[in-house]
MMTF fields as JSON, N, C-alpha, C and O atoms, coordinates in Angstrom:
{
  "mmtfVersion": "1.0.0",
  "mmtfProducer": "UNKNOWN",
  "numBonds": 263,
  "numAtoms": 264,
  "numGroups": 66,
  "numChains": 1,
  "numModels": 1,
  "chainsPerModel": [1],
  "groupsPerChain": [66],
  "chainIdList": ["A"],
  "bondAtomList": [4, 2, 8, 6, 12, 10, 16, 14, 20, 18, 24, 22, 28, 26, 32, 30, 36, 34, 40, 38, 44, 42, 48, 46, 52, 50, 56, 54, 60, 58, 64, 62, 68, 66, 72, 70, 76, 74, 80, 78, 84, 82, 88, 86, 92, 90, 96, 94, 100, 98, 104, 102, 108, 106, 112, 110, 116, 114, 120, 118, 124, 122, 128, 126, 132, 130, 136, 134, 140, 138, 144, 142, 148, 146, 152, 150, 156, 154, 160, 158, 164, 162, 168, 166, 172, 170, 176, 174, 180, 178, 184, 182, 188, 186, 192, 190, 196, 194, 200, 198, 204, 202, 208, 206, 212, 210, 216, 214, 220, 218, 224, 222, 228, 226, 232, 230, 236, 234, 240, 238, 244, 242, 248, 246, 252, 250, 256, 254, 260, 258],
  "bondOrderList": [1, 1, 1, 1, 1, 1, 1, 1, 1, 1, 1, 1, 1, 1, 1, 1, 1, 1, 1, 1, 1, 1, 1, 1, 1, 1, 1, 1, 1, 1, 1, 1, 1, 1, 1, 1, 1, 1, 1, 1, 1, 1, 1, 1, 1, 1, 1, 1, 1, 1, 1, 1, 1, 1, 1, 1, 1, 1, 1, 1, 1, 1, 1, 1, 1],
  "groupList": [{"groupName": "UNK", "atomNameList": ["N", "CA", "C", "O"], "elementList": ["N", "C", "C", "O"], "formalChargeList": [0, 0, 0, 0], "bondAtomList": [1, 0, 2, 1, 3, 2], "bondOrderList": [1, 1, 2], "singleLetterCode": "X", "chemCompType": "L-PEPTIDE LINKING"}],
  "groupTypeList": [0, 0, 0, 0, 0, 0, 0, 0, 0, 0, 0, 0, 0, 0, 0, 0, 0, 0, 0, 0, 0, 0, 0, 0, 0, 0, 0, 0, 0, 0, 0, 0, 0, 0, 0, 0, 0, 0, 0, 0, 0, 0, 0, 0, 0, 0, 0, 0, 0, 0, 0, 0, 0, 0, 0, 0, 0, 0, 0, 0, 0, 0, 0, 0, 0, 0],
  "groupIdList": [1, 2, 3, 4, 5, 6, 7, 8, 9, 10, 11, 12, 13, 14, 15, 16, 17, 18, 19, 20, 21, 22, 23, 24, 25, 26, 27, 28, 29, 30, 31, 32, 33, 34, 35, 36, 37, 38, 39, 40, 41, 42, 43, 44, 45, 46, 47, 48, 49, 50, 51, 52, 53, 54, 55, 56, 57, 58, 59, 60, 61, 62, 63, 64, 65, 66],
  "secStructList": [7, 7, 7, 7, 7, 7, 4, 4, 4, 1, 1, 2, 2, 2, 2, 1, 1, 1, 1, 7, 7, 7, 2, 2, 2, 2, 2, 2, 2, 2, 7, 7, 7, 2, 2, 2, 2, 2, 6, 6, 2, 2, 2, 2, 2, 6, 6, 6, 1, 3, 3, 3, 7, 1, 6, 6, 1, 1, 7, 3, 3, 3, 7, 6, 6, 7],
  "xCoordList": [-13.623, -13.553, -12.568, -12.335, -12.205, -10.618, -11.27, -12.451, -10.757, -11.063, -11.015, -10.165, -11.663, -11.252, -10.521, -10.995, -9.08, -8.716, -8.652, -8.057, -9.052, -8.93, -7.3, -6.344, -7.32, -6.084, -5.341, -4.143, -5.712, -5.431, -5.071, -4.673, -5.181, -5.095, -3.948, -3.687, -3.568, -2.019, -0.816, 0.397, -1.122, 0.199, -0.366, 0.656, -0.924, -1.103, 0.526, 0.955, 1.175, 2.26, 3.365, 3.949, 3.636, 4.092, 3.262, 3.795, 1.905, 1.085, 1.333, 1.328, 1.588, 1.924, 3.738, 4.056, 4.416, 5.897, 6.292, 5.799, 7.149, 7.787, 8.082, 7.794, 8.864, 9.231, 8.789, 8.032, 9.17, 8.337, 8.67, 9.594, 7.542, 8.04, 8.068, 8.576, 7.48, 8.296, 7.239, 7.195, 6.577, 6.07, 6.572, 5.717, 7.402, 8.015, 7.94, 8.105, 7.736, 7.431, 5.797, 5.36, 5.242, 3.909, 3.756, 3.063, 4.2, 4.377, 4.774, 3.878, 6.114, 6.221, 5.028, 4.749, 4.384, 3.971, 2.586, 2.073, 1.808, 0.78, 0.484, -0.681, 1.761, 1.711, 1.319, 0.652, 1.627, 0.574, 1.83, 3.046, 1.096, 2.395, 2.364, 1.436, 3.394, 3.723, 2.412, 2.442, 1.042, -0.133, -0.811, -0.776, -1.475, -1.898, -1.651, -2.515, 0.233, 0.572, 0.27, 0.036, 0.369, -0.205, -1.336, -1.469, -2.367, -3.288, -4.773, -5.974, -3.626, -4.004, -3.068, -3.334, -2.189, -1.339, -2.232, -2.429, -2.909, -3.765, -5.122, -5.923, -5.338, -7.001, -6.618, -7.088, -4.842, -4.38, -4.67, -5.309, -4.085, -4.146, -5.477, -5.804, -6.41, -7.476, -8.425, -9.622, -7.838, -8.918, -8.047, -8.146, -7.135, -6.106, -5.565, -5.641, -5.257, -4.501, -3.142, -2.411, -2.771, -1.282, -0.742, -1.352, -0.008, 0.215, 1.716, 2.698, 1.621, 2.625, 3.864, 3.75, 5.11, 5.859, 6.972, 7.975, 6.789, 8.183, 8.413, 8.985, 7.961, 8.118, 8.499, 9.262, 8.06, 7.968, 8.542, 8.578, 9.124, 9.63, 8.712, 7.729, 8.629, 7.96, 8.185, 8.824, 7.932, 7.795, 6.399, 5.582, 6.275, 4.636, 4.709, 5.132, 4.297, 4.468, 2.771, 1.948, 2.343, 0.783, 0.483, 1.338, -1.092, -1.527, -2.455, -3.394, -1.823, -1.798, -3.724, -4.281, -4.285, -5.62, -6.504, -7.241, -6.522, -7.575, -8.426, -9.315],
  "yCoordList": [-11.841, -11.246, -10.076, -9.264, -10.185, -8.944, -8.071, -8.332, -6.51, -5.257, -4.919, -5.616, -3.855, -4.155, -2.625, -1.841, -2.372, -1.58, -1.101, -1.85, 0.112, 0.716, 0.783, 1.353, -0.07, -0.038, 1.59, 1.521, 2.704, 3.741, 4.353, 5.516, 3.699, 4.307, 3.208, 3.084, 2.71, 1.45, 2.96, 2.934, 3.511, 4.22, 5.561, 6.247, 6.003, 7.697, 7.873, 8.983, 7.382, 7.606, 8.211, 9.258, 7.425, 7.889, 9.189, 10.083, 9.12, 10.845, 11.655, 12.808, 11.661, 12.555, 13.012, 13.931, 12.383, 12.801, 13.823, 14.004, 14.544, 15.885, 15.236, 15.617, 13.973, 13.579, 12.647, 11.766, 12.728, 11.804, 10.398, 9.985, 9.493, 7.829, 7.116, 7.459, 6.166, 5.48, 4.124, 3.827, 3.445, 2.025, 0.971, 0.33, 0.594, 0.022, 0.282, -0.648, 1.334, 2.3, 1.823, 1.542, 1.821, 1.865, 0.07, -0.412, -0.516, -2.256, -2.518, -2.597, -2.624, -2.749, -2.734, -3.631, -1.369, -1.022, -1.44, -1.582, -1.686, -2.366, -3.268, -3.642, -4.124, -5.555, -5.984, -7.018, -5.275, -5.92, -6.3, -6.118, -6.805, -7.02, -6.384, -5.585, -6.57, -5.3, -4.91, -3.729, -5.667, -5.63, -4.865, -3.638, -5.446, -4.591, -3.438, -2.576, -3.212, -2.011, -0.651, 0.475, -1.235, -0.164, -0.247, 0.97, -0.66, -0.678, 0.219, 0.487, 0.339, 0.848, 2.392, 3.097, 2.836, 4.118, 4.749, 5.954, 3.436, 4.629, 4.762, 5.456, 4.5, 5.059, 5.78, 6.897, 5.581, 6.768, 8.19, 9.156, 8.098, 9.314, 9.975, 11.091, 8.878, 9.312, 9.664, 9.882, 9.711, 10.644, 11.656, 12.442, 11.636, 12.71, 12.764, 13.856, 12.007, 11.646, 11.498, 11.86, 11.107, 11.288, 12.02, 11.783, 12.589, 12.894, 12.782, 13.086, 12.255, 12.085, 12.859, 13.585, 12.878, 13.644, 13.34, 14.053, 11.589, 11.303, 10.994, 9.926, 11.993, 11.536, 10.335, 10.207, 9.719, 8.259, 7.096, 5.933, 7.706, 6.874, 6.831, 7.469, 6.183, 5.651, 6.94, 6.505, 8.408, 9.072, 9.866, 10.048, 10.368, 10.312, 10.982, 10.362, 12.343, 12.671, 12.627, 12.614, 12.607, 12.957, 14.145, 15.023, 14.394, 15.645, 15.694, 14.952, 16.886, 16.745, 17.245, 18.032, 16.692, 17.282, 16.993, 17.886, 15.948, 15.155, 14.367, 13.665],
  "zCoordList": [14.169, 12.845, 12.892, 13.787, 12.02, 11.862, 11.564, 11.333, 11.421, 11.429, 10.362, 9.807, 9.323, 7.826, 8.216, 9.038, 7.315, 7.051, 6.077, 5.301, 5.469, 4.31, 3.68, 4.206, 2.249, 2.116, 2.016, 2.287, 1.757, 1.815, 2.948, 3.007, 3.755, 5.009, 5.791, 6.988, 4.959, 5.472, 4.494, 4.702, 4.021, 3.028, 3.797, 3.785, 4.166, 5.181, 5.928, 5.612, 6.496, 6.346, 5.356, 5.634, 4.085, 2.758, 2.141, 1.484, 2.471, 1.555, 2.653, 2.221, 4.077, 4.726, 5.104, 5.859, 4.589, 4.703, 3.941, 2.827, 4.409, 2.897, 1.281, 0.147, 1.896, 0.569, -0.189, 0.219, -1.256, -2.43, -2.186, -1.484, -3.052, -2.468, -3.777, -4.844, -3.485, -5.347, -5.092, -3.898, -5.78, -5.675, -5.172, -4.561, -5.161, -3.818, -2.069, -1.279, -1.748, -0.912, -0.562, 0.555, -1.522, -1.256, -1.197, -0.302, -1.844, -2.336, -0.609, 0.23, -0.285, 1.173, 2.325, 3.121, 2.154, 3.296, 3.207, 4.317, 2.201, 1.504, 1.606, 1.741, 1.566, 1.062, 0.091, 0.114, -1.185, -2.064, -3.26, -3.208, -4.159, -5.168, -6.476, -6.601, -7.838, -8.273, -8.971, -9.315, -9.346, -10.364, -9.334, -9.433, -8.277, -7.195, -6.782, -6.622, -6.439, -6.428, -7.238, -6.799, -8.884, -10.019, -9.675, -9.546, -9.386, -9.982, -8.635, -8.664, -7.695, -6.436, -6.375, -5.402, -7.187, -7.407, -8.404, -8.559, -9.265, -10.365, -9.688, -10.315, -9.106, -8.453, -7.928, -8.147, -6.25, -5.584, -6.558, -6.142, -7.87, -8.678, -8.9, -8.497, -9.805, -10.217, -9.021, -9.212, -7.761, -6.453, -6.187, -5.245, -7.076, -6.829, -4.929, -4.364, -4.442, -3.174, -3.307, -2.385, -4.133, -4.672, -6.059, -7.102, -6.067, -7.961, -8.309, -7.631, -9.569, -10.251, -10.566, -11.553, -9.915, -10.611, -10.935, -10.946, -11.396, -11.685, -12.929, -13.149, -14.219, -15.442, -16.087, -17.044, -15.637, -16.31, -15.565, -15.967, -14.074, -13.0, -12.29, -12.667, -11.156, -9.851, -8.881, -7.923, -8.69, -7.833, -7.664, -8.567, -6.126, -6.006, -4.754, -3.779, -4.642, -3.257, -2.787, -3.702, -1.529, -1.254, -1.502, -1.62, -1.646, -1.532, 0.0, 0.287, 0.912, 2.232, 2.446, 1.681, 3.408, 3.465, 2.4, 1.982, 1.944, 0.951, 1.816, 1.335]
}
């Protein structure tokens, strides 16, 4: 039996870098595709682990120590 990994913990890389990342970023490293991707950036948000600061683009830096 495989190991379950928390998908949040496949993108700890991207919330721990200086710089901001973009959904694709997170899509890649995820594996997931583009419905999944949103839909796993808006929970990222609503636990507040990532936040928004790309006015209406795809940017998202982590919030470090969550």
């Amino acid at each position: 039996m495989e190991t379950y990994v928390p998908l949040e913990n496949e993108i700890i890389p991207l919330i721990e870098q200086d710089k901001t990342f973009n959904a694709s970023d997170v899509a890649e490293m995820a594996g997931l595709d583009t419905e999944g991707t949103q839909k796993f950036i808006v929970t990222m948000l609503s636990m507040k682990k990532i936040i928004d600061v790309g006015f209406r683009t795809s940017r998202y830096p982590g919030i470090k120590n969550k």
